[in-house]
């Protein structure tokens, strides 16, 4: 079984803790995305799985075997590098065949596999070219091809799409997902691009400063972010996060105070952890709102500062003097700068975080 | 060109006496120098020529002062280059077509290609070229191999690397005379280190330079000792330019050491290796100092390289014009070698 298991994995560079006590399980056939801002330790984690970095503490298990002391070649992992790491003096076919030489296959077998991978990744026409004469997208496909051509314990991808332009990225996301779905191997993809993670991953591990903040399906990390960092990191435009206080629970809704305004959020669950006057952070996604025709119990009032048309939707920057509020409305909603709007968060899509940034609701 | 004629008197400007009129100064010098050499006794002619050249220099400098600061600044360097390099080069090239001996009073007599014919039919020249070829092949081969291995060693980080690297590079910075003298003592039969070391085992003093093969080995060893660091430096530059991620990718791809070397390392250092080969071949071909100091061409003439032979012809036999021809013959060979290498290098890089 091709699985990856990380236990208390820690990496220190001198005083700097790059990766802190990471525990992860990745099943066969599962695609896990390590997502986080640059410098969060995601690449270091990947390199420890590959064996390119030695873990300071903790264990790496590949296919249920502890591999801490094995070299990368002994671990039998396939990896696609961020800068592709194509061998510049070898042509595409030789690059693709490179990982096969260790298996001592016959030349005919090697040629067959190369042709097969080239066909899947649409590289047949460029097999004789040197990497220096490939387009960026082709290089990227060769690096993926070099990873999938053999039968490793697991697949590791380090920022596989970061150097492609937007259009190519969308195309390759689908292609990689399709290729990986047929392989039934544990796969780790490192990325800083949340869209990449949300589209390609079965599960996402959000990292910050060496810690894993949340592990969950793309839906889980988006819909129920476990803390303020995940809430702010996932989703574009960014979630509105407003400091406020808890003003009590009344008739099936929580009352919150932010600045001068009070808002009621429908919620049937009693929240024991909240005391009246306790500090909270209110999180509202710009798309989880609607405009109300008049002020109500459950609306916030703000004036339009800036209008950003985004095609199908329009992003409105609102302000009530102290707080900014971003709201996404349909393109056919006509507003003017300076206009006063009443914004109603959609029921049960408002997030609450306590003083320690952890999720309450 | 109308500016050349001046106003009031009607005399052309280049004849008007003035401190900045360098054309007039040049004209006087061109007449005065050959004239004085022709008519006046030697020491007087020398001083007349000296004054004439100084006057031209002064006039040119005054003329250019403030107007052409750039050319004026590079002029001394160019003048020096011309006097010390270009002029002797051209003069000796001219001499090679004359019959001339620097230790005789007789003026040069035109001889056409006689000197070239003489050296090309001279069996000694071909013998010396063979000796040179032997030295070149052995010393360059050893330098390339040792330099390459040293570079592989110094590519890795290890404690004391910087200090050791500095020590290894020292031979290259020594003067030829120092290296020659050092190895002369090193091979010395009675108190030389080599002889003493051998005597520990055999009880007999060891005279390396006694046999032709031994003398050749001694020269090759000294030259290789001096120049292996140069090859190492070039190869090291290539080795450190290989991106680390390529080795990581190869490690992930489970490539053997040999495959990594062949497909990743070697392509990066190939052009530098060729460059090292080119430099070292040309230098070894001209090898003179070390041979002259260690064996002086001996025993017999068994280690006399072509460069030493040129020296003998010109400064011991004083066949000046013939040695000029020989020197140009060597230059020709070196140019041919250089272009061959460059041709192959270019062809290789086009393939890649």
Short mmCIF file of N, CA and C in Angstrom, two decimals, chain A residues 245-313:
data_model
loop_
_atom_site.label_atom_id
_atom_site.label_comp_id
_atom_site.label_asym_id
_atom_site.label_seq_id
_atom_site.Cartn_x
_atom_site.Cartn_y
_atom_site.Cartn_z
N UNK A 245 -17.71 42.43 20.26
CA UNK A 245 -17.96 41.82 21.58
C UNK A 245 -19.28 41.07 21.52
N UNK A 246 -19.40 40.08 22.43
CA UNK A 246 -20.61 39.28 22.51
C UNK A 246 -21.62 40.00 23.38
N UNK A 247 -22.83 40.16 22.84
CA UNK A 247 -23.81 40.96 23.58
C UNK A 247 -24.99 40.12 24.04
N UNK A 248 -24.81 38.80 24.06
CA UNK A 248 -25.87 37.98 24.61
C UNK A 248 -26.60 37.15 23.57
N UNK A 249 -27.36 36.18 24.07
CA UNK A 249 -28.06 35.27 23.19
C UNK A 249 -29.55 35.48 23.40
N UNK A 250 -30.27 35.58 22.32
CA UNK A 250 -31.69 35.94 22.47
C UNK A 250 -32.50 35.30 21.36
N UNK A 251 -33.50 34.66 21.71
CA UNK A 251 -34.48 34.09 20.78
C UNK A 251 -33.86 33.50 19.52
N UNK A 252 -32.99 32.52 19.77
CA UNK A 252 -32.41 31.77 18.65
C UNK A 252 -31.36 32.51 17.88
N UNK A 253 -30.83 33.57 18.43
CA UNK A 253 -29.74 34.22 17.71
C UNK A 253 -28.73 34.83 18.68
N UNK A 254 -27.49 34.93 18.18
CA UNK A 254 -26.43 35.54 18.98
C UNK A 254 -26.38 37.01 18.64
N UNK A 255 -26.26 37.83 19.66
CA UNK A 255 -26.15 39.26 19.40
C UNK A 255 -24.70 39.69 19.58
N UNK A 256 -24.20 40.37 18.56
CA UNK A 256 -22.81 40.79 18.59
C UNK A 256 -22.74 42.28 18.38
N UNK A 257 -21.72 42.88 18.99
CA UNK A 257 -21.55 44.30 18.85
C UNK A 257 -20.22 44.56 18.18
N UNK A 258 -20.25 45.32 17.10
CA UNK A 258 -18.99 45.71 16.48
C UNK A 258 -19.03 47.20 16.25
N UNK A 259 -18.17 47.89 16.92
CA UNK A 259 -18.20 49.34 16.88
C UNK A 259 -19.52 49.84 17.44
N UNK A 260 -20.20 50.67 16.69
CA UNK A 260 -21.47 51.22 17.12
C UNK A 260 -22.63 50.31 16.79
N UNK A 261 -22.37 49.34 15.89
CA UNK A 261 -23.49 48.56 15.36
C UNK A 261 -23.67 47.25 16.11
N UNK A 262 -24.91 46.82 16.13
CA UNK A 262 -25.22 45.51 16.69
C UNK A 262 -25.81 44.66 15.60
N UNK A 263 -25.48 43.37 15.67
CA UNK A 263 -26.03 42.48 14.66
C UNK A 263 -26.43 41.18 15.31
N UNK A 264 -27.52 40.62 14.84
CA UNK A 264 -27.99 39.33 15.36
C UNK A 264 -27.67 38.25 14.34
N UNK A 265 -27.04 37.18 14.82
CA UNK A 265 -26.75 36.07 13.93
C UNK A 265 -27.59 34.89 14.34
N UNK A 266 -28.41 34.39 13.43
CA UNK A 266 -29.28 33.27 13.78
C UNK A 266 -28.45 32.06 14.20
N UNK A 267 -28.66 31.54 15.34
CA UNK A 267 -27.96 30.35 15.79
C UNK A 267 -28.75 29.71 16.90
N UNK A 268 -29.01 28.44 16.75
CA UNK A 268 -29.82 27.76 17.76
C UNK A 268 -28.94 27.15 18.84
N UNK A 269 -27.64 26.99 18.50
CA UNK A 269 -26.76 26.31 19.45
C UNK A 269 -26.37 27.27 20.56
N UNK A 270 -26.55 26.86 21.83
CA UNK A 270 -26.07 27.73 22.91
C UNK A 270 -24.55 27.67 23.00
N UNK A 271 -23.93 28.80 23.17
CA UNK A 271 -22.47 28.82 23.22
C UNK A 271 -22.00 29.11 24.62
N UNK A 272 -21.62 28.04 25.26
CA UNK A 272 -21.25 28.13 26.66
C UNK A 272 -20.00 28.95 26.88
N UNK A 273 -19.09 28.87 25.92
CA UNK A 273 -17.80 29.55 26.08
C UNK A 273 -17.90 31.06 26.05
N UNK A 274 -19.06 31.57 25.62
CA UNK A 274 -19.15 33.01 25.46
C UNK A 274 -19.75 33.67 26.67
N UNK A 275 -19.11 34.71 27.13
CA UNK A 275 -19.68 35.50 28.20
C UNK A 275 -20.04 36.86 27.64
N UNK A 276 -21.02 37.46 28.25
CA UNK A 276 -21.45 38.74 27.75
C UNK A 276 -20.32 39.76 27.87
N UNK A 277 -20.07 40.48 26.83
CA UNK A 277 -18.97 41.44 26.82
C UNK A 277 -17.65 40.84 26.41
N UNK A 278 -17.61 39.53 26.19
CA UNK A 278 -16.35 38.87 25.78
C UNK A 278 -15.97 39.27 24.36
N UNK A 279 -14.66 39.34 24.14
CA UNK A 279 -14.19 39.74 22.82
C UNK A 279 -14.31 38.60 21.83
N UNK A 280 -14.76 38.91 20.63
CA UNK A 280 -14.84 37.92 19.56
C UNK A 280 -14.39 38.58 18.26
N UNK A 281 -14.11 37.72 17.28
CA UNK A 281 -13.89 38.24 15.94
C UNK A 281 -14.96 37.66 15.04
N UNK A 282 -15.61 38.54 14.30
CA UNK A 282 -16.69 38.11 13.42
C UNK A 282 -16.13 37.97 12.03
N UNK A 283 -16.39 36.83 11.42
CA UNK A 283 -15.90 36.61 10.06
C UNK A 283 -17.04 36.44 9.08
N UNK A 284 -17.05 37.26 8.06
CA UNK A 284 -18.12 37.18 7.06
C UNK A 284 -17.46 37.14 5.69
N UNK A 285 -17.73 36.10 4.91
CA UNK A 285 -17.17 36.03 3.56
C UNK A 285 -17.90 37.04 2.66
N UNK A 286 -17.12 37.69 1.79
CA UNK A 286 -17.75 38.70 0.93
C UNK A 286 -18.88 38.14 0.08
N UNK A 287 -18.80 36.83 -0.24
CA UNK A 287 -19.86 36.26 -1.08
C UNK A 287 -21.02 35.72 -0.25
N UNK A 288 -20.89 35.64 1.08
CA UNK A 288 -21.97 35.10 1.91
C UNK A 288 -22.83 36.23 2.45
N UNK A 289 -23.12 37.18 1.61
CA UNK A 289 -23.92 38.32 2.06
C UNK A 289 -25.00 38.61 1.02
N UNK A 290 -25.99 39.34 1.47
CA UNK A 290 -26.93 39.88 0.50
C UNK A 290 -27.28 41.30 0.95
N UNK A 291 -27.74 42.08 -0.02
CA UNK A 291 -28.11 43.45 0.32
C UNK A 291 -29.57 43.48 0.76
N UNK A 292 -29.84 44.16 1.87
CA UNK A 292 -31.21 44.29 2.35
C UNK A 292 -31.73 45.67 1.98
N UNK A 293 -33.04 45.75 1.78
CA UNK A 293 -33.58 47.04 1.34
C UNK A 293 -33.63 48.04 2.49
N UNK A 294 -33.81 47.55 3.71
CA UNK A 294 -33.78 48.49 4.83
C UNK A 294 -33.07 47.88 6.03
N UNK A 295 -32.63 48.74 6.94
CA UNK A 295 -31.87 48.27 8.10
C UNK A 295 -32.73 47.37 8.95
N UNK A 296 -32.10 46.33 9.51
CA UNK A 296 -32.84 45.42 10.37
C UNK A 296 -31.96 44.95 11.49
N UNK A 297 -32.53 44.00 12.25
CA UNK A 297 -31.81 43.40 13.36
C UNK A 297 -30.53 42.72 12.90
N UNK A 298 -30.62 42.12 11.73
CA UNK A 298 -29.54 41.25 11.26
C UNK A 298 -28.75 41.88 10.13
N UNK A 299 -28.68 43.17 10.07
CA UNK A 299 -27.90 43.81 9.01
C UNK A 299 -26.86 44.74 9.60
N UNK A 300 -25.85 44.99 8.76
CA UNK A 300 -24.83 46.00 9.08
C UNK A 300 -25.00 47.12 8.07
N UNK A 301 -24.77 48.34 8.51
CA UNK A 301 -24.93 49.48 7.63
C UNK A 301 -23.58 50.11 7.33
N UNK A 302 -23.36 50.36 6.05
CA UNK A 302 -22.07 50.96 5.67
C UNK A 302 -22.24 51.70 4.35
N UNK A 303 -21.31 52.61 4.06
CA UNK A 303 -21.40 53.36 2.81
C UNK A 303 -20.34 52.84 1.82
N UNK A 304 -20.65 53.00 0.54
CA UNK A 304 -19.77 52.47 -0.51
C UNK A 304 -18.57 53.41 -0.67
N UNK A 305 -17.36 52.81 -0.60
CA UNK A 305 -16.13 53.57 -0.79
C UNK A 305 -15.57 53.42 -2.19
N UNK A 306 -15.66 52.20 -2.69
CA UNK A 306 -14.95 51.87 -3.92
C UNK A 306 -15.69 50.73 -4.60
N UNK A 307 -15.76 50.79 -5.91
CA UNK A 307 -16.45 49.73 -6.67
C UNK A 307 -15.46 49.08 -7.62
N UNK A 308 -15.31 47.76 -7.51
CA UNK A 308 -14.40 47.02 -8.40
C UNK A 308 -15.19 46.01 -9.21
N UNK A 309 -15.47 46.29 -10.46
CA UNK A 309 -16.17 45.29 -11.27
C UNK A 309 -15.23 44.13 -11.56
N UNK A 310 -15.69 42.88 -11.40
CA UNK A 310 -14.84 41.71 -11.65
C UNK A 310 -15.45 40.83 -12.72
N UNK A 311 -16.26 41.41 -13.59
CA UNK A 311 -16.90 40.60 -14.62
C UNK A 311 -18.28 40.18 -14.17
N UNK A 312 -18.39 38.89 -13.85
CA UNK A 312 -19.70 38.38 -13.46
C UNK A 312 -20.18 38.97 -12.14
N UNK A 313 -19.24 39.41 -11.33
CA UNK A 313 -19.60 39.95 -10.04
C UNK A 313 -18.93 41.31 -9.86
#
